[in-house]
CSV table of C-alpha atoms in Angstrom, one decimal:
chain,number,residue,atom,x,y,z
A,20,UNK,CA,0.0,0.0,0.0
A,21,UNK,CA,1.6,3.6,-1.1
A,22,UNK,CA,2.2,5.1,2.4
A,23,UNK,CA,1.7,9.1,0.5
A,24,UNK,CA,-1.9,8.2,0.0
A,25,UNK,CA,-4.0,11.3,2.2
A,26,UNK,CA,-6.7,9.9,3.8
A,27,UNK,CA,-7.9,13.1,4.7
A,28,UNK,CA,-6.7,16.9,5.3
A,29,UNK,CA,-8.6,19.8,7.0
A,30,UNK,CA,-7.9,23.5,6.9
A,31,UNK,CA,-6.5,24.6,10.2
A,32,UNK,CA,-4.1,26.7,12.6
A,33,UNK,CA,-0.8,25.5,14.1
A,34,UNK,CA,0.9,27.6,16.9
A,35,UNK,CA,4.4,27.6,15.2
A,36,UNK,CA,6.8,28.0,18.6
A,37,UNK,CA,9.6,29.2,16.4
A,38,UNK,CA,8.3,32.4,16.0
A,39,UNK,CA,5.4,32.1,18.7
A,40,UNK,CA,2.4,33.1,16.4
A,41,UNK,CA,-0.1,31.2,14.8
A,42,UNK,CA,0.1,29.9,11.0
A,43,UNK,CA,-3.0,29.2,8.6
A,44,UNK,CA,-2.6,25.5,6.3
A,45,UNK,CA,-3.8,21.9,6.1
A,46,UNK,CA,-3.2,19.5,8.4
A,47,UNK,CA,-3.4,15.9,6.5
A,48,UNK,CA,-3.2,12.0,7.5
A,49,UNK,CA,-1.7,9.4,5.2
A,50,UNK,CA,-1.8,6.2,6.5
A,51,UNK,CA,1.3,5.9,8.5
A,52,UNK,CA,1.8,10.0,9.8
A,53,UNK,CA,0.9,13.2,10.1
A,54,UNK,CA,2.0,16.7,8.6
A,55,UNK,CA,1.0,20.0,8.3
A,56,UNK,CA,1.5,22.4,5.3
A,57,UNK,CA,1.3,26.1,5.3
A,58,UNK,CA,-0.9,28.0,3.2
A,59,UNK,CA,1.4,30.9,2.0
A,60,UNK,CA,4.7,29.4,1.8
A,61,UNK,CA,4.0,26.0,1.2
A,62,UNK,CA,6.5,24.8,3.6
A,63,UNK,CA,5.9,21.8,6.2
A,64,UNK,CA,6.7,22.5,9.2
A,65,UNK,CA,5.2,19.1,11.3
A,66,UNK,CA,5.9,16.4,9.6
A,67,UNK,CA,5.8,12.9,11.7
A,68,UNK,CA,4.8,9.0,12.2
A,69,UNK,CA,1.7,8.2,14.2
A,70,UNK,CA,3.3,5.3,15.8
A,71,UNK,CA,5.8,8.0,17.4
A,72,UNK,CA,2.7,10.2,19.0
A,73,UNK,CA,2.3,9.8,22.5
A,74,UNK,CA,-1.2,11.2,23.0
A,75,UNK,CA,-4.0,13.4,21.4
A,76,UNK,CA,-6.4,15.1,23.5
A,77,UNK,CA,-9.0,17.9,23.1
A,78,UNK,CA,-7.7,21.1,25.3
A,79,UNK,CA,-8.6,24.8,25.8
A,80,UNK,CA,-7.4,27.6,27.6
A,81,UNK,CA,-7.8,31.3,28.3
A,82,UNK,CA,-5.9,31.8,25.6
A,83,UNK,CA,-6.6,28.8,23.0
A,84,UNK,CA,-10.3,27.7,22.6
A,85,UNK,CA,-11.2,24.5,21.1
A,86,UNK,CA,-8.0,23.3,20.2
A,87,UNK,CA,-6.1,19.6,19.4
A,88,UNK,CA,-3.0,18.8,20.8
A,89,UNK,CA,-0.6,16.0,19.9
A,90,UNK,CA,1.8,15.4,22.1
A,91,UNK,CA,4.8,13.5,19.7
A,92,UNK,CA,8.1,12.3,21.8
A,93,UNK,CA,8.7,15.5,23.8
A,94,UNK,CA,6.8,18.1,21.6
A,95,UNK,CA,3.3,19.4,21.7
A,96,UNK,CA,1.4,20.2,18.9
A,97,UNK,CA,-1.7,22.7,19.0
A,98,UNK,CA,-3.9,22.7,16.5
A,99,UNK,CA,-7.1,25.4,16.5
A,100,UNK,CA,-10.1,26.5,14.2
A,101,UNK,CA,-10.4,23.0,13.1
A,102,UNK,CA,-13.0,22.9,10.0
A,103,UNK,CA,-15.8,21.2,10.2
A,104,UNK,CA,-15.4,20.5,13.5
A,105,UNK,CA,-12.8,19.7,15.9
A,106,UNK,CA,-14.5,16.5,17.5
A,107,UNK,CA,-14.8,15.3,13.6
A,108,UNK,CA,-10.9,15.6,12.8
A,109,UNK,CA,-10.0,14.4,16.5
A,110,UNK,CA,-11.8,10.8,15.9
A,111,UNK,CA,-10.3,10.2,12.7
A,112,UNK,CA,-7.1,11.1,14.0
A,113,UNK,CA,-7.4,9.2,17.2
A,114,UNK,CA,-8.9,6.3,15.4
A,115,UNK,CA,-6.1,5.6,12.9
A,116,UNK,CA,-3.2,6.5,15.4
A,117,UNK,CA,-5.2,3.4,17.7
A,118,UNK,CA,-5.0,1.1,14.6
A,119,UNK,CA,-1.3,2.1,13.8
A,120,UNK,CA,-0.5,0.7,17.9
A,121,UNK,CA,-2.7,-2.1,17.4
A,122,UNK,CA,-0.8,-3.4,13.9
A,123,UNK,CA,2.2,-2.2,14.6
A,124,UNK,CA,3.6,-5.8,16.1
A,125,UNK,CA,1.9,-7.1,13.1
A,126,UNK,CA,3.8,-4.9,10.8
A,127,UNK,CA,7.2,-6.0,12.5
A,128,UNK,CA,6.2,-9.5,12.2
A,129,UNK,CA,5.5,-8.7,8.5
A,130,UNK,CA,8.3,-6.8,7.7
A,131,UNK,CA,10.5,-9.0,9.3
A,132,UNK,CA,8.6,-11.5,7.2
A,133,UNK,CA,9.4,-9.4,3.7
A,134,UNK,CA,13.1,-9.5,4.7
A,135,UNK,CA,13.2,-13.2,5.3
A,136,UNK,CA,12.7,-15.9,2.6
A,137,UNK,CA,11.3,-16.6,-0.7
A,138,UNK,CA,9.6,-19.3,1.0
A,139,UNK,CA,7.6,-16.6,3.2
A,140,UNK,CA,6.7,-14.7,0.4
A,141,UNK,CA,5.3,-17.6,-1.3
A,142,UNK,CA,3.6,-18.3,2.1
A,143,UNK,CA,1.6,-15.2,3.1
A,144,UNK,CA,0.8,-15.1,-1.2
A,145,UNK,CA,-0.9,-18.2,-0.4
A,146,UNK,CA,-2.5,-17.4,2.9
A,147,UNK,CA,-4.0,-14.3,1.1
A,148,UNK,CA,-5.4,-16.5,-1.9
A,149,UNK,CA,-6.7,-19.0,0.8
A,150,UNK,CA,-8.5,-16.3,2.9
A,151,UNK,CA,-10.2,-14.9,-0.2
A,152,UNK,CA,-11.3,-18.5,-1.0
A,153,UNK,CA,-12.6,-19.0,2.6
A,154,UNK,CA,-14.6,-15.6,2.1
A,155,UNK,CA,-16.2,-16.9,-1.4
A,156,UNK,CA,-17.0,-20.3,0.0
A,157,UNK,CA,-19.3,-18.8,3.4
A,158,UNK,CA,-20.6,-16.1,0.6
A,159,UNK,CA,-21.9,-19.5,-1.2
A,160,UNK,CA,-23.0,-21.4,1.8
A,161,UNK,CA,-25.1,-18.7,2.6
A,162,UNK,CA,-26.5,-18.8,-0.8
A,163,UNK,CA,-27.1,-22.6,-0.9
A,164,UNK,CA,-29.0,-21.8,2.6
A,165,UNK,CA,-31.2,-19.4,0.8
A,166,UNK,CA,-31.8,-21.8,-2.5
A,167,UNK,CA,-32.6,-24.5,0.0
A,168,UNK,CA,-35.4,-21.9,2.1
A,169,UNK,CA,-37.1,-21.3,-1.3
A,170,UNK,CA,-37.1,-25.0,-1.8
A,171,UNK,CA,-38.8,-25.3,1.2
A,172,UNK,CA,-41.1,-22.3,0.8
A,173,UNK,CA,-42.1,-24.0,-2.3
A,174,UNK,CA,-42.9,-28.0,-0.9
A,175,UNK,CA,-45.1,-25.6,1.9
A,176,UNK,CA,-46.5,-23.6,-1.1
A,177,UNK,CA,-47.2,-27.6,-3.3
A,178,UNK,CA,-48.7,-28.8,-0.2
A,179,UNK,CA,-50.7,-26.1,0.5
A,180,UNK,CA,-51.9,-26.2,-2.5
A,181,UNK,CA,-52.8,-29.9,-2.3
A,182,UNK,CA,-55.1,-28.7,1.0
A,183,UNK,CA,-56.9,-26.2,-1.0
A,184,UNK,CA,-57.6,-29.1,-4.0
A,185,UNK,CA,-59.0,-31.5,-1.9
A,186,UNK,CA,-61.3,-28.2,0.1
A,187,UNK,CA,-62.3,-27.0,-3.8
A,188,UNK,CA,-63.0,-30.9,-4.5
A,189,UNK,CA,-65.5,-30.8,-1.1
A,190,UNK,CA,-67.3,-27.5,-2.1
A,191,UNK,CA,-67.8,-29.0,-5.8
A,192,UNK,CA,-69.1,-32.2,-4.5
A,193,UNK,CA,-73.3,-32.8,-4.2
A,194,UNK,CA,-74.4,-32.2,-0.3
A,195,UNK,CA,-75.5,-35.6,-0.4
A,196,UNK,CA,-72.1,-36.7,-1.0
A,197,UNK,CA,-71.4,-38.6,2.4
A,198,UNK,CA,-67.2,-38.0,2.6
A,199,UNK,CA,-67.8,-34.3,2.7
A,200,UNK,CA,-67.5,-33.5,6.5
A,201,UNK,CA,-64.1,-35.7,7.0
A,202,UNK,CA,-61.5,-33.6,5.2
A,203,UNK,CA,-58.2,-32.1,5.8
A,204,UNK,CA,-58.1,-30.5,9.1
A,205,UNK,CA,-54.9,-31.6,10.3
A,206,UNK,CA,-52.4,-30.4,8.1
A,207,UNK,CA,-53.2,-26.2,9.1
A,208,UNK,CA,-51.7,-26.8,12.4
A,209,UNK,CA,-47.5,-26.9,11.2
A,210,UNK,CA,-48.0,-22.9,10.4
A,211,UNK,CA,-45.7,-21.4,13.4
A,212,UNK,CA,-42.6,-23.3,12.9
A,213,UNK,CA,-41.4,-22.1,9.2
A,214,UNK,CA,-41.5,-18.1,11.2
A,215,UNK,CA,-39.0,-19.3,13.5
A,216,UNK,CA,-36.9,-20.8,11.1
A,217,UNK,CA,-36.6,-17.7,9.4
A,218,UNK,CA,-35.6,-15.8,12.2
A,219,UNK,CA,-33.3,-18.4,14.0
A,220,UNK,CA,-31.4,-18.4,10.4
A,221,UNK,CA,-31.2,-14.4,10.4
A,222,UNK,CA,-29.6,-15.2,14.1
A,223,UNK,CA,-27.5,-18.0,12.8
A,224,UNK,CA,-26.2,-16.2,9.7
A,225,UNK,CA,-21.9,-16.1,9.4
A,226,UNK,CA,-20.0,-12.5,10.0
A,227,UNK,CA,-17.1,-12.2,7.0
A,228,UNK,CA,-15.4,-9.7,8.9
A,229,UNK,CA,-15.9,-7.1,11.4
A,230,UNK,CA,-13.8,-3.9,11.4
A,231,UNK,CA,-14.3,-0.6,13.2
A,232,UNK,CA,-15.0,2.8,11.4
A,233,UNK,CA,-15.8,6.0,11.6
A,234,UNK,CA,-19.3,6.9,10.5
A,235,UNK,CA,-20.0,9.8,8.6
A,236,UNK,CA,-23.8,10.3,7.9
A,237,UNK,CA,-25.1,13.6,5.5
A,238,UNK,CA,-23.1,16.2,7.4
A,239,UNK,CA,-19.0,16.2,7.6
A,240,UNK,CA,-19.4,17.3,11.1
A,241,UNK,CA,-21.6,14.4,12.0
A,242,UNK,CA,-18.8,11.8,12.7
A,243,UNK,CA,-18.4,9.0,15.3
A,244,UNK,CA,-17.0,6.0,15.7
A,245,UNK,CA,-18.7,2.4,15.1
A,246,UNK,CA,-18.2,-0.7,13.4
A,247,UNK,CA,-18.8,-2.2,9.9
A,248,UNK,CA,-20.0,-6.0,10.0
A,249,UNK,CA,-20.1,-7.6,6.7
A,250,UNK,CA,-22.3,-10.7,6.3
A,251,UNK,CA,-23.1,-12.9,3.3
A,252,UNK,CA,-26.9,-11.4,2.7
A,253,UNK,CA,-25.4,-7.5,3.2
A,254,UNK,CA,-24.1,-5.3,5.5
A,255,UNK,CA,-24.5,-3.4,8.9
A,256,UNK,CA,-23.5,0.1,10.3
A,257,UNK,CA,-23.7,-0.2,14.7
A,258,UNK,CA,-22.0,2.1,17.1
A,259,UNK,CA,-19.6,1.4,19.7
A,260,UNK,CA,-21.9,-0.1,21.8
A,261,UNK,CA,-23.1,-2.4,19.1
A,262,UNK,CA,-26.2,-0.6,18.5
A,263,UNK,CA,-27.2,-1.4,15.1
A,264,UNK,CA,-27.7,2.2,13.4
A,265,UNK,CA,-28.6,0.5,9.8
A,266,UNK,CA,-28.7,-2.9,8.0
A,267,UNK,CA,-28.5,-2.7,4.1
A,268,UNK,CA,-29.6,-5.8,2.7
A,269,UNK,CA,-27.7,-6.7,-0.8
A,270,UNK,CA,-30.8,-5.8,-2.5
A,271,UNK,CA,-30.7,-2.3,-0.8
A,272,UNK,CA,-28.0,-1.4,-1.9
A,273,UNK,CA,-28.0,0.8,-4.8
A,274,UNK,CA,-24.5,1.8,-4.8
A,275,UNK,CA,-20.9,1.8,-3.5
A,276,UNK,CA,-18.2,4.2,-4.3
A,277,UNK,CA,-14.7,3.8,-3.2
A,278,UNK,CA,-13.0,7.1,-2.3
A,279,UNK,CA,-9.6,6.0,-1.3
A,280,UNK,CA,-8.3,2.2,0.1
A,281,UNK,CA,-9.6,3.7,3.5
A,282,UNK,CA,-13.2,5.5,2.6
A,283,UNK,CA,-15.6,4.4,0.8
A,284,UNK,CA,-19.4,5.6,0.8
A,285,UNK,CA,-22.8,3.2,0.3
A,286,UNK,CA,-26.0,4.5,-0.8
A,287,UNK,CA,-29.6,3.4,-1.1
A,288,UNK,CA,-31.9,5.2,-3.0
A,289,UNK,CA,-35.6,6.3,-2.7
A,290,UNK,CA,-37.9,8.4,-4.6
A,291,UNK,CA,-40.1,10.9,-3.0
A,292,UNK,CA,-37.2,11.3,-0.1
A,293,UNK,CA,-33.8,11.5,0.9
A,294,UNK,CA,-31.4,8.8,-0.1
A,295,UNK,CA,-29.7,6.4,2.8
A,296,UNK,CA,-26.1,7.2,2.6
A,297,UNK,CA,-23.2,6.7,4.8
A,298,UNK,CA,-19.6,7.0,4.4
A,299,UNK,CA,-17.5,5.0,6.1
A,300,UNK,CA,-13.3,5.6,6.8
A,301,UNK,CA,-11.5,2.6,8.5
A,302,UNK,CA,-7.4,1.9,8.9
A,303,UNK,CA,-8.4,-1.6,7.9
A,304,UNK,CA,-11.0,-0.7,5.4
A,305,UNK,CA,-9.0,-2.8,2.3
A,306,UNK,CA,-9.7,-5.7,4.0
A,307,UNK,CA,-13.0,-4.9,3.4
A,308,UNK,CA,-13.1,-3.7,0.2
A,309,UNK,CA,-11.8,-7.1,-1.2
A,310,UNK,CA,-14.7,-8.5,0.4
A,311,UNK,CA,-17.2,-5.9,-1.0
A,312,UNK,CA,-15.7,-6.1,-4.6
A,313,UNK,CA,-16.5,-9.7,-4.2
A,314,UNK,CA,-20.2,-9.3,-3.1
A,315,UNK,CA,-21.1,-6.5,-5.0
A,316,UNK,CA,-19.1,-6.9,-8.4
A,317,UNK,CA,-21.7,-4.8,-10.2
A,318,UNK,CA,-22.4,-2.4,-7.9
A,319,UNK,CA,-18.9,-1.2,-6.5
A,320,UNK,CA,-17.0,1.9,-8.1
A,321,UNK,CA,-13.5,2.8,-8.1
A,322,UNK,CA,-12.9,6.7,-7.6
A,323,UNK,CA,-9.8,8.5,-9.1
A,324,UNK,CA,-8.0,8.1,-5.8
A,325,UNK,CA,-8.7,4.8,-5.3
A,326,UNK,CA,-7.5,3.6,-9.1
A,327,UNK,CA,-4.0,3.1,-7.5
A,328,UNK,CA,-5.4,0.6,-5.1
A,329,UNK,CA,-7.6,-1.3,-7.5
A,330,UNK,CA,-4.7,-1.8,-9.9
A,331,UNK,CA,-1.2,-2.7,-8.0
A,332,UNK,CA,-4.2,-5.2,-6.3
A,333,UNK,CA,-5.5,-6.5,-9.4
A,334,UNK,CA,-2.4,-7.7,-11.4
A,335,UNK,CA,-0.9,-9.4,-8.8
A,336,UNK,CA,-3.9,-11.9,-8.6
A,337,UNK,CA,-3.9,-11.8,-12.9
A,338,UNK,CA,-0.4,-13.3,-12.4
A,339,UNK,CA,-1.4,-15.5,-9.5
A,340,UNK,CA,-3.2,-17.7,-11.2
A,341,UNK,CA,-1.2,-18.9,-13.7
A,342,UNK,CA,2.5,-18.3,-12.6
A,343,UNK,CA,2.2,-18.6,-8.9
A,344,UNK,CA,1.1,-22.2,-9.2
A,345,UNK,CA,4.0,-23.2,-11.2
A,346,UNK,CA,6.4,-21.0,-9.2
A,347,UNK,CA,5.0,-23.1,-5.9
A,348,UNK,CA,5.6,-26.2,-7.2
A,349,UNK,CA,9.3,-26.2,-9.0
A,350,UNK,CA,10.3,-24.6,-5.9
A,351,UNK,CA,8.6,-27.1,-3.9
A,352,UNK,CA,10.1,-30.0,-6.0
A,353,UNK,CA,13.6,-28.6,-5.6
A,354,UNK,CA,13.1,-28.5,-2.1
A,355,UNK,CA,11.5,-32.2,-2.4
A,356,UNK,CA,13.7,-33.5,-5.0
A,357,UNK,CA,17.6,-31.9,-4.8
A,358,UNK,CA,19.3,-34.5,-6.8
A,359,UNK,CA,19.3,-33.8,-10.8
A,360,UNK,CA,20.2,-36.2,-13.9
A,361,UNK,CA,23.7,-36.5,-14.9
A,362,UNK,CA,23.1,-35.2,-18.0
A,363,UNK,CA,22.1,-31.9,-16.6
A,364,UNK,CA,25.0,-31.0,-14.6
A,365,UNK,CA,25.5,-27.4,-16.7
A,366,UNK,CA,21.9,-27.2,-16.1
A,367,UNK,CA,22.6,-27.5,-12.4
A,368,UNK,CA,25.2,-25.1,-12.0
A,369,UNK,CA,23.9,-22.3,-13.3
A,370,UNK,CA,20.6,-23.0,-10.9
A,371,UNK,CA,22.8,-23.5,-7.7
A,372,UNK,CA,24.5,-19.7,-8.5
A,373,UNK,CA,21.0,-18.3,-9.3
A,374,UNK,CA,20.0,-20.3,-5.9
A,375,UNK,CA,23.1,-18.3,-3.9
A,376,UNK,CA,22.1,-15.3,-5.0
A,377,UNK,CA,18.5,-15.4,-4.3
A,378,UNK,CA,17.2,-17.2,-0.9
A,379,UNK,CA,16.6,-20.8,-0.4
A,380,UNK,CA,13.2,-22.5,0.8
A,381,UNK,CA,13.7,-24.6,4.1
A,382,UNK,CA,11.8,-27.7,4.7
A,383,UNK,CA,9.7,-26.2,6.8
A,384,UNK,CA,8.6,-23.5,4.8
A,385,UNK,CA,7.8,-26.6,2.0
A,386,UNK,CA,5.7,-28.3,4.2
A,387,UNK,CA,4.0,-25.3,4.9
A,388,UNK,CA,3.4,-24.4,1.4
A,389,UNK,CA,2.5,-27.9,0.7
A,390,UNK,CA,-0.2,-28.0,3.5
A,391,UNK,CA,-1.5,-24.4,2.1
A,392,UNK,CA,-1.9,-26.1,-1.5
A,393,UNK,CA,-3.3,-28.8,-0.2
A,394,UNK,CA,-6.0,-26.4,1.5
A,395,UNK,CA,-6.6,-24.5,-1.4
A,396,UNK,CA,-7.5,-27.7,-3.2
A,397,UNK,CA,-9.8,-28.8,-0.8
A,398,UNK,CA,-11.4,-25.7,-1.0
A,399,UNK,CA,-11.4,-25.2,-4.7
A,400,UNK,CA,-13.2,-29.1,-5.0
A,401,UNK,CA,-16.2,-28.2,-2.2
A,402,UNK,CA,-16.5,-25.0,-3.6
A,403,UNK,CA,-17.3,-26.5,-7.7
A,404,UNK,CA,-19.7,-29.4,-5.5
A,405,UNK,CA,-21.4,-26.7,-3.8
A,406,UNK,CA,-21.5,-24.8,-7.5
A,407,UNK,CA,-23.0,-28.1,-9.2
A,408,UNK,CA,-25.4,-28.5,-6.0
A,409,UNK,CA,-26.6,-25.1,-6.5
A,410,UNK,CA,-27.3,-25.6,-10.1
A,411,UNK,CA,-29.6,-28.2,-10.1
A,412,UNK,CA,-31.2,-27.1,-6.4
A,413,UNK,CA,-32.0,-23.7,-9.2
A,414,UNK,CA,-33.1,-26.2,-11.7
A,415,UNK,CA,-35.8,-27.5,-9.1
A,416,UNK,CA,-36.2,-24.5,-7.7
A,417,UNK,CA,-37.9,-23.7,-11.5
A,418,UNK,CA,-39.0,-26.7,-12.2
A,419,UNK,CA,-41.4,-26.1,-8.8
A,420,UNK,CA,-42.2,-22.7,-9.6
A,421,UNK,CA,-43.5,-23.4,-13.3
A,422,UNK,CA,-45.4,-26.4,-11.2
A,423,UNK,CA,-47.1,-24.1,-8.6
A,424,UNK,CA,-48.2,-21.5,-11.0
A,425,UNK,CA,-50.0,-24.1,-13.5
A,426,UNK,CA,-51.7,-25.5,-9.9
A,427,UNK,CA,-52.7,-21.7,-9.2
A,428,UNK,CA,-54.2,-20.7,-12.2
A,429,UNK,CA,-55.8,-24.3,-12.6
A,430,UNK,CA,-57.3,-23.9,-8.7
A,431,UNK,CA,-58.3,-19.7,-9.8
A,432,UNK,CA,-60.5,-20.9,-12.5
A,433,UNK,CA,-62.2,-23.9,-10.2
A,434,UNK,CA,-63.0,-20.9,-7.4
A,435,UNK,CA,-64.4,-18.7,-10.2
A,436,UNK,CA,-66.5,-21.3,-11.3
A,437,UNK,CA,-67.9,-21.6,-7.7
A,438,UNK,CA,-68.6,-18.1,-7.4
């Protein structure tokens, strides 16, 4: 990820201590620091990481009203006539300097990871491809759970319409008829269960990832923190207190638009009244994004400033699948299988000096890889027998549908004929 991407800048005043006066600019937040640019000379005059502040608080004084103050090593900052608001730009701040703590044993452990082996690389390449396959597979499960609900709704619907036969066949018959006082009274009594099956599956249903925000809705001065929860039928705005603030089913959702890797907005719209929009900023918001790209292929869009992100993380995965697999495996197999033919021994030689000068895999890291691949396949083969499984469960699906409308319209014309 480009660490010069802004994620957001707001017009402001710093007390510059230099010459002890204050100094109109734009303070601005890429993802890993902070710095603040002056108006007329253009010069920046704070400039540092987040992982390096020590504490940001909202202050006043006699002197200084409503003003931010980073305190970074030994230095404080002040910060005044914050636009639009200072609690809005103090929350974003706070919230990505918290995320930058939180990761920033992670980013050790990753860097640490970059500067290690080719093995590794190979390793967390894999770990993100088998992720993203995990993520597809629950979006499917979910789905199958729905085809197999309809498919249900549809046997209650065929049988229902088997009572209401047999009733039409009673009212058509003579009043002498002497069978006409014993039918079908039983079956009306299995109504309540299929409600709480509905709900207990709204209860039951999988979260793909949960990651917390800050929630902007209509006005830029209306921020707060929350979370975004993404499920496999939509997604769901709460605050911090888990308070669900709104629930966009897929349907709903008319539209999402991708500002940076770390904003993006979603909208549902409605005529006669305002559209439902929020916009949503988050440290760990590209994890999301893949996610969102996934579920709503024809409904996401990629702003200018987010065309950097969407492209550096498209090619990789255009390459992945067709050169990573062979990379995996002649690596693994010179792990597996050192020793080479006789006849190949130039052959040989030039790989061992191309092997000194890049990094070897261990055979650990092999077995590693190995089990990953062996993952992915598993994965790959129960997600093509859910895809067949779903295929023909949409073949009975219509099958049953075609069914219970010929049954409707034939039962239509027996009640017209009654009346």
């Amino acid at each position: 990820m480009n660490e010069d991407i802004r994620i957001h800048s707001w017009p402001c005043s710093y007390y510059f201590d230099t010459n002890k006066q204050w100094v109109s600019g734009r303070l601005s937040l890429t993802p890993v620091a902070i710095k603040f640019t002056a108006d007329k000379t253009g010069e920046v005059l704070v400039n540092f990481h987040l992982s390096s502040i020590s504490e940001i608080k909202k202050e006043s004084s006699n002197l200084i009203f409503s003003s931010l103050t980073i305190l970074e090593k030994n230095t404080k900052h002040w910060f005044s006539s914050l636009q639009p608001s200072r609690n809005a730009v103090f929350n974003i701040l706070e919230h990505f300097w918290r995320e930058q703590l939180l990761s920033s044993e992670g980013t050790g452990a990753e860097a640490a990871a970059l500067q290690s082996t080719k093995g590794k690389e190979l390793t967390g390449l894999l770990t993100g491809s088998q992720k993203r396959l995990e993520d597809t597979a629950k979006v499917l499960h979910y789905q199958g759970e729905q085809f197999d609900n309809i498919m249900r709704g549809l046997n209650k619907i065929e049988g229902d319409m088997d009572v209401a036969d047999r009733l039409l066949t009673e009212l058509e018959s003579p009043s002498w008829w002497p069978f006409s006082s014993k039918l079908w009274k039983a079956p009306l009594e299995t109504k309540p269960k299929e409600t709480a099956t509905v709900s207990d599956l709204k209860n039951q249903e999988g979260i793909i990832i949960r990651i917390p925000v800050i929630i902007t809705h209509r006005t830029d001065s209306n921020v707060k923190p929350g979370k975004l929860t993404l499920f496999a039928s939509g997604l769901e705005i709460s605050d911090c207190n888990s308070q669900v603030i709104h629930r966009f089913e897929s349907k709903d959702v008319d539209d999402i638009k991708v500002h940076t890797p770390y904003e993006i907005s979603v909208r549902q719209r409605f005529i006669g009244k305002p559209d439902t929009s929020y916009r949503l900023l988050s440290a760990k918001m590209p994890e999301a994004i893949s996610v969102l790209e996934m579920q709503f292929s024809k409904k996401i869009q990629f702003l200018e400033d987010a065309l950097g992100f969407v492209g550096p993380r498209k090619s990789p995965q255009v390459d992945f699948g067709t050169s990573i697999w062979q990379a995996a495996t002649g690596l693994l197999g010179g792990v597996v299988q050192p020793s080479s033919p006789v006849g190949g021994r130039e052959g040989t030689d030039s790989d061992q000096v191309q092997l000194q000068k890049h990094e070897k895999i261990s055979q650990e890291e092999a077995k590693e890889l190995k089990q990953i691949l062996k993952k992915l396949k598993s994965l790959a083969l129960e997600t093509e027998a859910e895809l067949e499984r779903q295929d023909e469960a949409l073949d009975s699906i219509t099958t049953s549908v075609d069914r219970a409308t010929l049954n409707i319209d034939k039962q239509n014309r027996r009640i017209k004929k009654l009346t």
